[in-house]
């Protein structure tokens, strides 16, 4: 079981990456939002933030390495550029990790981290893509039509994931790091 | 920076250089993917098909319920169309026979005609999660005969072209993501004349949500309501794929040519099953223009 836990985490993360693509296709088919709103799901990031908060120890780097590997997977699967989500997710997780050194892990801190992480990731992706000239959307349009809906959408799923994964992650952390047999 | 240790600073700089390198590498216009990318596309695509089964089921149930409401209305319209259809079918048979005879006289093979193509059925398994990239993934790849630059259509019209293909999956660039580096050579159908107008689809207007059509010369015949077809002259797409309908015509900046705005006939969002077009005529290795 102890050996298995990192693989379980990796598999769950990969599963969430897949779900992101399926959900985006589903939302395109059943439009329940105004036409010019765009939502980007950052499920992988949400999960990795919770891994950082509830699972990670001082000397382990699971969330960070998953962010690098699966960020690259997101790039390969959903974009034709490699490196942007890798960089963006790794940065977000790195910042969350450093902030968690001073903060206590509870519900409100977790929600704060979710909002911060999603903001960092989405805004960084926006700037990187505009530097590479993938799009020429202005900041104000981006802010109201993309960033805010994305934030709300991911916040809702953040609460959902908190309920789903928090206990599980804490249990796994206990099994992996504290229980000595 | 004062809060970084020397070692951390070093690692940060090296990883930044690496990332810029990777982005630069993938920025090149490439249709052949590396083996790693192929592997990730295919394995995730396979898993995604499994995951999609229940999702597909629920979405199709919801879509069906939406359809049921319109059944009566559609049925009455369809009934009135049936008569027309019978006549068309008869005409079609006659014409096919005639074309066959003419082909024989000319001594040309099937593959010599721009119109001829075979189709490969595929379904969409996922869509790019961020809307910066207008691309979807389909469940057929090079093993099924899908190659980069092939046209992708639905029953209503064209939706895009194959961007890159792995052995078992391919990514499709939707019409909304087209730009100058992958334009489509098109004809505009004039109803009263036999001659078609020729031009290029050069991109997509994000604000109007319409395709941009640039004509080759100053064409006075361009009018609203005309239908735009692929011309088959770009070398990749076959002739006669419907692309959309002209909804607006303007002069360009210099007043030399006309710019048309084309509404795609296929709904690019609500698609699930698509056809990949394999042109029968041998294609030259022209890049870009299609």
JSON list of C-alpha atoms in Angstrom, two decimals, chain B residues 11-182:
[
{"chain": "B", "resi": 11, "resn": "UNK", "atom": "CA", "xyz": [17.98, 25.83, -11.07]},
{"chain": "B", "resi": 12, "resn": "UNK", "atom": "CA", "xyz": [15.35, 28.46, -11.82]},
{"chain": "B", "resi": 13, "resn": "UNK", "atom": "CA", "xyz": [17.37, 29.98, -14.63]},
{"chain": "B", "resi": 14, "resn": "UNK", "atom": "CA", "xyz": [18.19, 26.63, -16.20]},
{"chain": "B", "resi": 15, "resn": "UNK", "atom": "CA", "xyz": [14.56, 25.50, -16.12]},
{"chain": "B", "resi": 16, "resn": "UNK", "atom": "CA", "xyz": [13.45, 28.82, -17.65]},
{"chain": "B", "resi": 17, "resn": "UNK", "atom": "CA", "xyz": [15.90, 28.33, -20.50]},
{"chain": "B", "resi": 18, "resn": "UNK", "atom": "CA", "xyz": [14.67, 24.75, -20.94]},
{"chain": "B", "resi": 19, "resn": "UNK", "atom": "CA", "xyz": [11.04, 25.83, -21.10]},
{"chain": "B", "resi": 20, "resn": "UNK", "atom": "CA", "xyz": [11.75, 28.55, -23.63]},
{"chain": "B", "resi": 21, "resn": "UNK", "atom": "CA", "xyz": [13.60, 25.90, -25.62]},
{"chain": "B", "resi": 22, "resn": "UNK", "atom": "CA", "xyz": [10.68, 23.48, -25.57]},
{"chain": "B", "resi": 23, "resn": "UNK", "atom": "CA", "xyz": [8.19, 26.18, -26.51]},
{"chain": "B", "resi": 24, "resn": "UNK", "atom": "CA", "xyz": [10.46, 27.26, -29.35]},
{"chain": "B", "resi": 25, "resn": "UNK", "atom": "CA", "xyz": [10.75, 23.66, -30.53]},
{"chain": "B", "resi": 26, "resn": "UNK", "atom": "CA", "xyz": [7.00, 23.13, -30.57]},
{"chain": "B", "resi": 27, "resn": "UNK", "atom": "CA", "xyz": [6.28, 26.53, -32.15]},
{"chain": "B", "resi": 28, "resn": "UNK", "atom": "CA", "xyz": [7.63, 25.33, -35.48]},
{"chain": "B", "resi": 29, "resn": "UNK", "atom": "CA", "xyz": [4.97, 24.38, -37.95]},
{"chain": "B", "resi": 30, "resn": "UNK", "atom": "CA", "xyz": [5.06, 20.64, -37.69]},
{"chain": "B", "resi": 31, "resn": "UNK", "atom": "CA", "xyz": [2.56, 17.97, -38.57]},
{"chain": "B", "resi": 32, "resn": "UNK", "atom": "CA", "xyz": [4.71, 15.00, -37.61]},
{"chain": "B", "resi": 33, "resn": "UNK", "atom": "CA", "xyz": [4.68, 14.42, -33.89]},
{"chain": "B", "resi": 34, "resn": "UNK", "atom": "CA", "xyz": [7.49, 12.91, -31.88]},
{"chain": "B", "resi": 35, "resn": "UNK", "atom": "CA", "xyz": [7.13, 9.37, -30.60]},
{"chain": "B", "resi": 36, "resn": "UNK", "atom": "CA", "xyz": [6.48, 10.53, -27.04]},
{"chain": "B", "resi": 37, "resn": "UNK", "atom": "CA", "xyz": [3.59, 12.72, -28.18]},
{"chain": "B", "resi": 38, "resn": "UNK", "atom": "CA", "xyz": [2.15, 9.91, -30.31]},
{"chain": "B", "resi": 39, "resn": "UNK", "atom": "CA", "xyz": [2.28, 7.59, -27.32]},
{"chain": "B", "resi": 40, "resn": "UNK", "atom": "CA", "xyz": [0.56, 10.06, -24.97]},
{"chain": "B", "resi": 41, "resn": "UNK", "atom": "CA", "xyz": [-2.11, 10.92, -27.53]},
{"chain": "B", "resi": 42, "resn": "UNK", "atom": "CA", "xyz": [-2.92, 7.29, -28.19]},
{"chain": "B", "resi": 43, "resn": "UNK", "atom": "CA", "xyz": [-2.88, 5.97, -24.66]},
{"chain": "B", "resi": 44, "resn": "UNK", "atom": "CA", "xyz": [-4.91, 8.83, -23.24]},
{"chain": "B", "resi": 45, "resn": "UNK", "atom": "CA", "xyz": [-7.23, 8.64, -26.24]},
{"chain": "B", "resi": 46, "resn": "UNK", "atom": "CA", "xyz": [-7.89, 5.01, -25.50]},
{"chain": "B", "resi": 47, "resn": "UNK", "atom": "CA", "xyz": [-8.65, 5.71, -21.83]},
{"chain": "B", "resi": 48, "resn": "UNK", "atom": "CA", "xyz": [-10.79, 8.66, -22.82]},
{"chain": "B", "resi": 49, "resn": "UNK", "atom": "CA", "xyz": [-12.96, 6.47, -25.01]},
{"chain": "B", "resi": 50, "resn": "UNK", "atom": "CA", "xyz": [-13.69, 4.28, -21.99]},
{"chain": "B", "resi": 51, "resn": "UNK", "atom": "CA", "xyz": [-14.46, 7.28, -19.80]},
{"chain": "B", "resi": 52, "resn": "UNK", "atom": "CA", "xyz": [-16.56, 8.90, -22.51]},
{"chain": "B", "resi": 53, "resn": "UNK", "atom": "CA", "xyz": [-18.98, 6.01, -22.85]},
{"chain": "B", "resi": 54, "resn": "UNK", "atom": "CA", "xyz": [-21.23, 7.07, -19.92]},
{"chain": "B", "resi": 55, "resn": "UNK", "atom": "CA", "xyz": [-20.74, 10.78, -20.67]},
{"chain": "B", "resi": 56, "resn": "UNK", "atom": "CA", "xyz": [-21.73, 10.19, -24.29]},
{"chain": "B", "resi": 57, "resn": "UNK", "atom": "CA", "xyz": [-24.76, 8.26, -23.17]},
{"chain": "B", "resi": 58, "resn": "UNK", "atom": "CA", "xyz": [-26.08, 11.04, -20.94]},
{"chain": "B", "resi": 59, "resn": "UNK", "atom": "CA", "xyz": [-25.40, 13.80, -23.45]},
{"chain": "B", "resi": 60, "resn": "UNK", "atom": "CA", "xyz": [-27.12, 11.89, -26.21]},
{"chain": "B", "resi": 61, "resn": "UNK", "atom": "CA", "xyz": [-30.12, 11.27, -23.95]},
{"chain": "B", "resi": 62, "resn": "UNK", "atom": "CA", "xyz": [-30.33, 15.00, -23.21]},
{"chain": "B", "resi": 63, "resn": "UNK", "atom": "CA", "xyz": [-29.92, 15.82, -26.90]},
{"chain": "B", "resi": 64, "resn": "UNK", "atom": "CA", "xyz": [-32.61, 13.29, -27.78]},
{"chain": "B", "resi": 65, "resn": "UNK", "atom": "CA", "xyz": [-35.02, 14.87, -25.32]},
{"chain": "B", "resi": 66, "resn": "UNK", "atom": "CA", "xyz": [-34.37, 18.22, -26.95]},
{"chain": "B", "resi": 67, "resn": "UNK", "atom": "CA", "xyz": [-35.04, 16.66, -30.35]},
{"chain": "B", "resi": 68, "resn": "UNK", "atom": "CA", "xyz": [-38.29, 15.01, -29.33]},
{"chain": "B", "resi": 69, "resn": "UNK", "atom": "CA", "xyz": [-39.90, 18.39, -28.81]},
{"chain": "B", "resi": 70, "resn": "UNK", "atom": "CA", "xyz": [-39.35, 19.27, -32.45]},
{"chain": "B", "resi": 71, "resn": "UNK", "atom": "CA", "xyz": [-40.32, 15.94, -33.92]},
{"chain": "B", "resi": 72, "resn": "UNK", "atom": "CA", "xyz": [-43.81, 16.88, -35.03]},
{"chain": "B", "resi": 73, "resn": "UNK", "atom": "CA", "xyz": [-42.75, 20.10, -36.72]},
{"chain": "B", "resi": 74, "resn": "UNK", "atom": "CA", "xyz": [-39.86, 18.40, -38.47]},
{"chain": "B", "resi": 75, "resn": "UNK", "atom": "CA", "xyz": [-42.01, 15.49, -39.55]},
{"chain": "B", "resi": 76, "resn": "UNK", "atom": "CA", "xyz": [-44.46, 17.68, -41.45]},
{"chain": "B", "resi": 77, "resn": "UNK", "atom": "CA", "xyz": [-41.61, 19.43, -43.24]},
{"chain": "B", "resi": 78, "resn": "UNK", "atom": "CA", "xyz": [-39.93, 16.16, -44.06]},
{"chain": "B", "resi": 79, "resn": "UNK", "atom": "CA", "xyz": [-43.10, 14.70, -45.52]},
{"chain": "B", "resi": 80, "resn": "UNK", "atom": "CA", "xyz": [-43.36, 17.58, -47.94]},
{"chain": "B", "resi": 81, "resn": "UNK", "atom": "CA", "xyz": [-39.75, 17.08, -48.92]},
{"chain": "B", "resi": 82, "resn": "UNK", "atom": "CA", "xyz": [-40.17, 13.38, -49.66]},
{"chain": "B", "resi": 83, "resn": "UNK", "atom": "CA", "xyz": [-41.73, 13.98, -53.06]},
{"chain": "B", "resi": 84, "resn": "UNK", "atom": "CA", "xyz": [-38.92, 16.25, -54.08]},
{"chain": "B", "resi": 85, "resn": "UNK", "atom": "CA", "xyz": [-36.44, 13.65, -52.95]},
{"chain": "B", "resi": 86, "resn": "UNK", "atom": "CA", "xyz": [-37.85, 10.95, -55.19]},
{"chain": "B", "resi": 87, "resn": "UNK", "atom": "CA", "xyz": [-37.46, 13.18, -58.18]},
{"chain": "B", "resi": 88, "resn": "UNK", "atom": "CA", "xyz": [-33.91, 14.11, -57.15]},
{"chain": "B", "resi": 89, "resn": "UNK", "atom": "CA", "xyz": [-33.01, 10.49, -56.74]},
{"chain": "B", "resi": 90, "resn": "UNK", "atom": "CA", "xyz": [-34.15, 9.74, -60.26]},
{"chain": "B", "resi": 91, "resn": "UNK", "atom": "CA", "xyz": [-32.23, 12.67, -61.64]},
{"chain": "B", "resi": 92, "resn": "UNK", "atom": "CA", "xyz": [-29.20, 11.64, -59.69]},
{"chain": "B", "resi": 93, "resn": "UNK", "atom": "CA", "xyz": [-29.26, 8.14, -61.12]},
{"chain": "B", "resi": 94, "resn": "UNK", "atom": "CA", "xyz": [-29.48, 9.47, -64.64]},
{"chain": "B", "resi": 95, "resn": "UNK", "atom": "CA", "xyz": [-26.65, 11.89, -64.06]},
{"chain": "B", "resi": 96, "resn": "UNK", "atom": "CA", "xyz": [-24.37, 9.28, -62.51]},
{"chain": "B", "resi": 97, "resn": "UNK", "atom": "CA", "xyz": [-24.94, 7.07, -65.53]},
{"chain": "B", "resi": 98, "resn": "UNK", "atom": "CA", "xyz": [-24.16, 9.93, -67.83]},
{"chain": "B", "resi": 99, "resn": "UNK", "atom": "CA", "xyz": [-21.02, 10.86, -65.94]},
{"chain": "B", "resi": 100, "resn": "UNK", "atom": "CA", "xyz": [-19.88, 7.25, -66.09]},
{"chain": "B", "resi": 101, "resn": "UNK", "atom": "CA", "xyz": [-20.31, 7.21, -69.84]},
{"chain": "B", "resi": 102, "resn": "UNK", "atom": "CA", "xyz": [-18.56, 10.53, -70.27]},
{"chain": "B", "resi": 103, "resn": "UNK", "atom": "CA", "xyz": [-15.66, 9.36, -68.11]},
{"chain": "B", "resi": 104, "resn": "UNK", "atom": "CA", "xyz": [-15.29, 6.34, -70.32]},
{"chain": "B", "resi": 105, "resn": "UNK", "atom": "CA", "xyz": [-15.21, 8.51, -73.42]},
{"chain": "B", "resi": 106, "resn": "UNK", "atom": "CA", "xyz": [-12.58, 10.77, -71.90]},
{"chain": "B", "resi": 107, "resn": "UNK", "atom": "CA", "xyz": [-10.53, 7.80, -70.78]},
{"chain": "B", "resi": 108, "resn": "UNK", "atom": "CA", "xyz": [-9.95, 9.14, -67.31]},
{"chain": "B", "resi": 109, "resn": "UNK", "atom": "CA", "xyz": [-9.80, 7.16, -64.13]},
{"chain": "B", "resi": 110, "resn": "UNK", "atom": "CA", "xyz": [-11.92, 7.94, -61.06]},
{"chain": "B", "resi": 111, "resn": "UNK", "atom": "CA", "xyz": [-8.97, 9.44, -59.26]},
{"chain": "B", "resi": 112, "resn": "UNK", "atom": "CA", "xyz": [-8.45, 12.05, -61.95]},
{"chain": "B", "resi": 113, "resn": "UNK", "atom": "CA", "xyz": [-11.40, 14.09, -60.78]},
{"chain": "B", "resi": 114, "resn": "UNK", "atom": "CA", "xyz": [-11.16, 16.66, -58.06]},
{"chain": "B", "resi": 115, "resn": "UNK", "atom": "CA", "xyz": [-14.56, 15.76, -56.68]},
{"chain": "B", "resi": 116, "resn": "UNK", "atom": "CA", "xyz": [-13.76, 12.17, -55.83]},
{"chain": "B", "resi": 117, "resn": "UNK", "atom": "CA", "xyz": [-12.95, 11.16, -52.29]},
{"chain": "B", "resi": 118, "resn": "UNK", "atom": "CA", "xyz": [-13.46, 8.43, -49.76]},
{"chain": "B", "resi": 119, "resn": "UNK", "atom": "CA", "xyz": [-14.62, 9.12, -46.25]},
{"chain": "B", "resi": 120, "resn": "UNK", "atom": "CA", "xyz": [-13.43, 7.81, -42.91]},
{"chain": "B", "resi": 121, "resn": "UNK", "atom": "CA", "xyz": [-16.00, 7.86, -40.11]},
{"chain": "B", "resi": 122, "resn": "UNK", "atom": "CA", "xyz": [-14.77, 9.12, -36.76]},
{"chain": "B", "resi": 123, "resn": "UNK", "atom": "CA", "xyz": [-16.10, 10.49, -33.50]},
{"chain": "B", "resi": 124, "resn": "UNK", "atom": "CA", "xyz": [-14.80, 13.29, -31.35]},
{"chain": "B", "resi": 125, "resn": "UNK", "atom": "CA", "xyz": [-13.39, 12.11, -28.06]},
{"chain": "B", "resi": 126, "resn": "UNK", "atom": "CA", "xyz": [-12.27, 15.38, -26.51]},
{"chain": "B", "resi": 127, "resn": "UNK", "atom": "CA", "xyz": [-11.95, 19.09, -27.10]},
{"chain": "B", "resi": 128, "resn": "UNK", "atom": "CA", "xyz": [-9.09, 21.40, -26.21]},
{"chain": "B", "resi": 129, "resn": "UNK", "atom": "CA", "xyz": [-9.74, 22.43, -22.64]},
{"chain": "B", "resi": 130, "resn": "UNK", "atom": "CA", "xyz": [-8.66, 26.02, -23.08]},
{"chain": "B", "resi": 131, "resn": "UNK", "atom": "CA", "xyz": [-10.33, 27.90, -25.88]},
{"chain": "B", "resi": 132, "resn": "UNK", "atom": "CA", "xyz": [-7.09, 29.51, -27.03]},
{"chain": "B", "resi": 133, "resn": "UNK", "atom": "CA", "xyz": [-6.65, 26.50, -29.26]},
{"chain": "B", "resi": 134, "resn": "UNK", "atom": "CA", "xyz": [-9.59, 25.55, -31.43]},
{"chain": "B", "resi": 135, "resn": "UNK", "atom": "CA", "xyz": [-8.92, 21.87, -31.73]},
{"chain": "B", "resi": 136, "resn": "UNK", "atom": "CA", "xyz": [-10.66, 18.59, -31.07]},
{"chain": "B", "resi": 137, "resn": "UNK", "atom": "CA", "xyz": [-9.37, 15.02, -30.90]},
{"chain": "B", "resi": 138, "resn": "UNK", "atom": "CA", "xyz": [-10.93, 12.26, -33.00]},
{"chain": "B", "resi": 139, "resn": "UNK", "atom": "CA", "xyz": [-10.63, 8.52, -32.55]},
{"chain": "B", "resi": 140, "resn": "UNK", "atom": "CA", "xyz": [-9.05, 7.62, -35.89]},
{"chain": "B", "resi": 141, "resn": "UNK", "atom": "CA", "xyz": [-5.37, 7.90, -36.76]},
{"chain": "B", "resi": 142, "resn": "UNK", "atom": "CA", "xyz": [-2.80, 6.93, -39.37]},
{"chain": "B", "resi": 143, "resn": "UNK", "atom": "CA", "xyz": [-3.70, 3.25, -38.93]},
{"chain": "B", "resi": 144, "resn": "UNK", "atom": "CA", "xyz": [-7.14, 4.06, -40.33]},
{"chain": "B", "resi": 145, "resn": "UNK", "atom": "CA", "xyz": [-5.71, 6.21, -43.11]},
{"chain": "B", "resi": 146, "resn": "UNK", "atom": "CA", "xyz": [-6.03, 9.64, -41.54]},
{"chain": "B", "resi": 147, "resn": "UNK", "atom": "CA", "xyz": [-3.18, 11.94, -42.56]},
{"chain": "B", "resi": 148, "resn": "UNK", "atom": "CA", "xyz": [-2.42, 15.56, -41.69]},
{"chain": "B", "resi": 149, "resn": "UNK", "atom": "CA", "xyz": [-4.17, 18.23, -43.80]},
{"chain": "B", "resi": 150, "resn": "UNK", "atom": "CA", "xyz": [-7.19, 16.10, -44.70]},
{"chain": "B", "resi": 151, "resn": "UNK", "atom": "CA", "xyz": [-10.53, 17.89, -44.62]},
{"chain": "B", "resi": 152, "resn": "UNK", "atom": "CA", "xyz": [-13.00, 17.05, -41.85]},
{"chain": "B", "resi": 153, "resn": "UNK", "atom": "CA", "xyz": [-16.73, 17.44, -42.48]},
{"chain": "B", "resi": 154, "resn": "UNK", "atom": "CA", "xyz": [-20.13, 16.70, -41.01]},
{"chain": "B", "resi": 155, "resn": "UNK", "atom": "CA", "xyz": [-23.29, 16.17, -42.99]},
{"chain": "B", "resi": 156, "resn": "UNK", "atom": "CA", "xyz": [-23.85, 19.94, -43.02]},
{"chain": "B", "resi": 157, "resn": "UNK", "atom": "CA", "xyz": [-20.47, 21.13, -44.15]},
{"chain": "B", "resi": 158, "resn": "UNK", "atom": "CA", "xyz": [-16.83, 21.42, -43.43]},
{"chain": "B", "resi": 159, "resn": "UNK", "atom": "CA", "xyz": [-15.64, 21.84, -39.84]},
{"chain": "B", "resi": 160, "resn": "UNK", "atom": "CA", "xyz": [-11.86, 21.85, -40.17]},
{"chain": "B", "resi": 161, "resn": "UNK", "atom": "CA", "xyz": [-8.78, 19.92, -41.14]},
{"chain": "B", "resi": 162, "resn": "UNK", "atom": "CA", "xyz": [-6.55, 17.33, -39.57]},
{"chain": "B", "resi": 163, "resn": "UNK", "atom": "CA", "xyz": [-3.71, 19.06, -37.79]},
{"chain": "B", "resi": 164, "resn": "UNK", "atom": "CA", "xyz": [-1.62, 16.13, -36.67]},
{"chain": "B", "resi": 165, "resn": "UNK", "atom": "CA", "xyz": [-2.23, 12.41, -36.53]},
{"chain": "B", "resi": 166, "resn": "UNK", "atom": "CA", "xyz": [-0.91, 9.68, -34.28]},
{"chain": "B", "resi": 167, "resn": "UNK", "atom": "CA", "xyz": [-1.44, 5.96, -35.00]},
{"chain": "B", "resi": 168, "resn": "UNK", "atom": "CA", "xyz": [-4.87, 5.78, -33.31]},
{"chain": "B", "resi": 169, "resn": "UNK", "atom": "CA", "xyz": [-5.99, 9.37, -32.71]},
{"chain": "B", "resi": 170, "resn": "UNK", "atom": "CA", "xyz": [-5.71, 12.68, -34.52]},
{"chain": "B", "resi": 171, "resn": "UNK", "atom": "CA", "xyz": [-6.19, 16.32, -33.64]},
{"chain": "B", "resi": 172, "resn": "UNK", "atom": "CA", "xyz": [-8.44, 18.41, -35.84]},
{"chain": "B", "resi": 173, "resn": "UNK", "atom": "CA", "xyz": [-8.04, 22.17, -36.24]},
{"chain": "B", "resi": 174, "resn": "UNK", "atom": "CA", "xyz": [-11.51, 23.71, -36.38]},
{"chain": "B", "resi": 175, "resn": "UNK", "atom": "CA", "xyz": [-12.43, 26.39, -38.92]},
{"chain": "B", "resi": 176, "resn": "UNK", "atom": "CA", "xyz": [-12.50, 28.94, -36.10]},
{"chain": "B", "resi": 177, "resn": "UNK", "atom": "CA", "xyz": [-8.77, 28.43, -35.59]},
{"chain": "B", "resi": 178, "resn": "UNK", "atom": "CA", "xyz": [-7.74, 28.94, -39.22]},
{"chain": "B", "resi": 179, "resn": "UNK", "atom": "CA", "xyz": [-5.32, 31.69, -40.13]},
{"chain": "B", "resi": 180, "resn": "UNK", "atom": "CA", "xyz": [-3.28, 32.82, -43.10]},
{"chain": "B", "resi": 181, "resn": "UNK", "atom": "CA", "xyz": [-0.87, 29.93, -42.88]},
{"chain": "B", "resi": 182, "resn": "UNK", "atom": "CA", "xyz": [-3.63, 27.41, -43.55]}
]
